[in-house]
Amino acid sequence: MTVKQNIKVLIIEDEEPARVLIKHYLSGYSEIEVVGECADGYSGLTSIRELSPDLVFLDIQMPKLTGFELLEVLEKKPEIIFTTAYDEFAIKAFDLNAVDYLLKPYSQERFDAALRKGIGRIRSETREDNGRDALTGYRSEGSPPINRIVVRKGNGISFIPVDTIQYIEAEDDYVMIWYDDGKALKQQTMKFYESNLPKDEFVRIHRSAIVRIDQIRRIEPYGKDTYRAILKNEKRLPVSRSGYKNLKEKTA
Amino acid sequence: MIHPIFGNRSRLTVWWLIWFFVGLSQSQILFFAANCSLTASLIDGSLSALFYGIIAMAIWFPVIQLSSGEAKTGRFILNHLILSVISVAIWLFGVKWITMSLLQDYSLYEDCWTDSFYYRLGAGLFIYALVILTYYLFINIEKINRKNIKEANLERMLKETELMLLRSQINPHFLFNSLNSISSLTITNPEKAREMVIKLSDFMRYALSQKEDRIVPLKTELENMKLYLEIEKTRFGEKLVLEESIEEATLEAKVPNMILQPLYENAIKHGVYESVEKVVIVIKINMHGNGLIIRIINDFNPENVPVRGTGTGLQNVRRRIDLFYNKEAYLTTKKENSKFIAELYIPLTG
């Protein structure tokens, strides 16, 4: 007979009463061990790295780092159960391959169902790797443009304000973000940035390039039907035919 | 559309007065220019006026009928040609026939009628044109009036609707998070849970009130904001610190209800939501000239790159005060060191 290992649970949630409730709902499960509680996204990230929990209850709207941003910079993802007050994020959470999505306030029954699903996933032999590629383009249509991009920096994280981004280049499965203070590599799609950066400030000029419109110094012809953008810092970027059309529409 | 002459006593008086003079001129012309006898001239003149007065009044009905459709110009002219010929013919021969039947010796009158035929025809057509013009003028004025009234109503309705929508935009996060806190408190502290349910109910009742008078004394607004802030304090505990400095004289001033809530919500969102430290939110209210200045000041970390909000909260406040006070009120925001200051000026009203 194999002794089942305890399941390590971490609660990341900025409101105290909400944490109390989760602990209360968990109190009936002897196999669950609450290894920590965090009141903001950043300490949540640190705790996940230190404690490597099996299951995380994760709020979305939190100080310092939102639940989604936390997942963006996490290398090894535990199973996630989102807890949030409002369902504008439901589709995103689903795309992120989360175990479940609890809408506050929730009942013990609803909580139990989510928890059972989580335990099931953890106990199952074939644990899927949690969405390395699921983490793309999860923002729903019509959400306001993003204002910052979170990137890993050494052991920590840093934020790139969207206002400082000059251009973004595609590099295989990654994108290189060039901004005023340097550059940063991030696993994300061009499509994501095309649809989530402010549309009046950025333009997709090529399959492999998105550029801030006011960074472009001039456009010159380059071969048949294609062009080249020369930026203020003398950087040259390819412009495809459809990219040229996009650019003309935005600057008209 | 009601008859413009028939439906109005004073217009009816003026109408017949005009026709009286028309009749009088007709008699004079017949007597002096067409060599009719005095009796014939008087009878013909009076009858002409009476007859045409009635015909002109009746013309209103075909005119209103013709004006309601989208007639082409050619069609329009044809219609009025036919109508004018019929009206004038009825008038000409009607007057002749009745006058003749009233006079014993009508041979002289017949000559006089024939002599004045072209004059009569011209006058008839001329009067027809005048009457039609008057009617069209009236119809158009009426149309414009109706349009104006309709537009004014529509505008008022839009304004009402907009104000109502702007007022009732409570963040659903607030509501559901509060309910979740209550759910938690029922386990740990049922007394406090009940207290919070009551506070939340009182606050929601205020926020959703659909009463006509949406202008309330500042005192009432502040009492209800206290409920809101106490609920938020239950959620965030010691993290949220509140301070106030309110000039006594401002408490009776009138403000739109729920005008402070978005300002507090903004302060909490950018202060408390984004912080792990204590956040102080201060409200200062003072009289200023012919109004009052409300300042809500919160700590924030200037190094934080904020998650972009939708910005609807403050925009709604701006739109509401614009609608209420016609640009006499204003809302400004500024950042000073690590303080965010929202300043709202509201003019004093009755």
mmCIF file of C-alpha atoms in Angstrom, chain A residues 14-18 20-21 24-25 40 61-64 66 85-86 88-89 104-106 144-148 159 161 198, chain B residues 172-173 176-181 183-185 187-188 234-236 239 269 272-276 304-310:
data_model
loop_
_atom_site.group_PDB
_atom_site.id
_atom_site.type_symbol
_atom_site.label_atom_id
_atom_site.label_comp_id
_atom_site.label_asym_id
_atom_site.label_seq_id
_atom_site.Cartn_x
_atom_site.Cartn_y
_atom_site.Cartn_z
ATOM 1 C CA ASP A 14 -5.183 40.093 -0.860
ATOM 2 C CA GLU A 15 -8.215 40.138 1.402
ATOM 3 C CA GLU A 16 -7.963 38.564 4.801
ATOM 4 C CA PRO A 17 -11.584 37.392 5.110
ATOM 5 C CA ALA A 18 -11.238 35.649 1.746
ATOM 6 C CA VAL A 20 -9.939 32.769 6.151
ATOM 7 C CA LEU A 21 -12.785 31.375 4.104
ATOM 8 C CA HIS A 24 -12.100 27.050 6.549
ATOM 9 C CA TYR A 25 -13.286 25.256 3.428
ATOM 10 C CA ASP A 40 0.047 40.216 -2.895
ATOM 11 C CA GLN A 61 -6.779 41.502 -8.858
ATOM 12 C CA MET A 62 -3.916 41.994 -6.409
ATOM 13 C CA PRO A 63 -1.295 44.574 -5.450
ATOM 14 C CA LYS A 64 2.114 44.575 -7.165
ATOM 15 C CA THR A 66 -1.815 40.433 -10.839
ATOM 16 C CA ALA A 85 -15.203 38.382 -7.832
ATOM 17 C CA TYR A 86 -16.195 39.028 -11.367
ATOM 18 C CA GLU A 88 -14.770 39.187 -16.983
ATOM 19 C CA PHE A 89 -11.689 36.974 -16.687
ATOM 20 C CA LYS A 104 -16.850 34.897 -5.156
ATOM 21 C CA PRO A 105 -18.796 34.259 -3.075
ATOM 22 C CA TYR A 106 -18.770 30.486 -3.565
ATOM 23 C CA PRO A 144 -8.517 47.913 -22.497
ATOM 24 C CA PRO A 145 -4.957 47.929 -23.862
ATOM 25 C CA ILE A 146 -2.196 46.777 -21.537
ATOM 26 C CA ASN A 147 -0.135 49.355 -19.697
ATOM 27 C CA ARG A 148 2.826 47.278 -18.574
ATOM 28 C CA PHE A 159 7.835 45.837 -15.371
ATOM 29 C CA PRO A 161 5.914 50.402 -19.015
ATOM 30 C CA PRO A 198 -2.647 50.622 -27.636
ATOM 31 C CA PRO B 172 -19.241 44.707 -9.391
ATOM 32 C CA HIS B 173 -15.915 43.714 -7.835
ATOM 33 C CA PHE B 176 -18.999 40.440 -4.913
ATOM 34 C CA ASN B 177 -15.864 40.833 -2.824
ATOM 35 C CA SER B 178 -17.969 42.269 -0.023
ATOM 36 C CA LEU B 179 -20.362 39.340 -0.234
ATOM 37 C CA ASN B 180 -17.393 36.998 -0.090
ATOM 38 C CA SER B 181 -16.116 38.763 3.027
ATOM 39 C CA SER B 183 -19.544 34.704 3.673
ATOM 40 C CA SER B 184 -16.235 34.354 5.506
ATOM 41 C CA LEU B 185 -17.395 36.357 8.516
ATOM 42 C CA ILE B 187 -17.907 31.452 10.142
ATOM 43 C CA THR B 188 -15.522 33.517 12.213
ATOM 44 C CA THR B 234 -13.629 45.047 6.667
ATOM 45 C CA ARG B 235 -12.065 43.717 3.486
ATOM 46 C CA PHE B 236 -8.685 45.372 3.840
ATOM 47 C CA LYS B 239 -4.231 48.519 5.487
ATOM 48 C CA LYS B 269 -7.976 51.170 -6.337
ATOM 49 C CA VAL B 272 -5.001 50.163 -1.414
ATOM 50 C CA TYR B 273 -5.286 47.619 -4.232
ATOM 51 C CA GLU B 274 -1.769 48.363 -5.427
ATOM 52 C CA SER B 275 -0.133 48.490 -2.050
ATOM 53 C CA VAL B 276 0.950 46.094 0.662
ATOM 54 C CA ASN B 304 4.521 51.335 -9.503
ATOM 55 C CA VAL B 305 3.599 50.899 -13.120
ATOM 56 C CA PRO B 306 -0.154 50.872 -12.742
ATOM 57 C CA VAL B 307 -2.386 48.257 -14.273
ATOM 58 C CA ARG B 308 -4.411 50.372 -16.642
ATOM 59 C CA GLY B 309 -7.925 50.924 -15.403
ATOM 60 C CA THR B 310 -10.788 51.678 -17.704
#
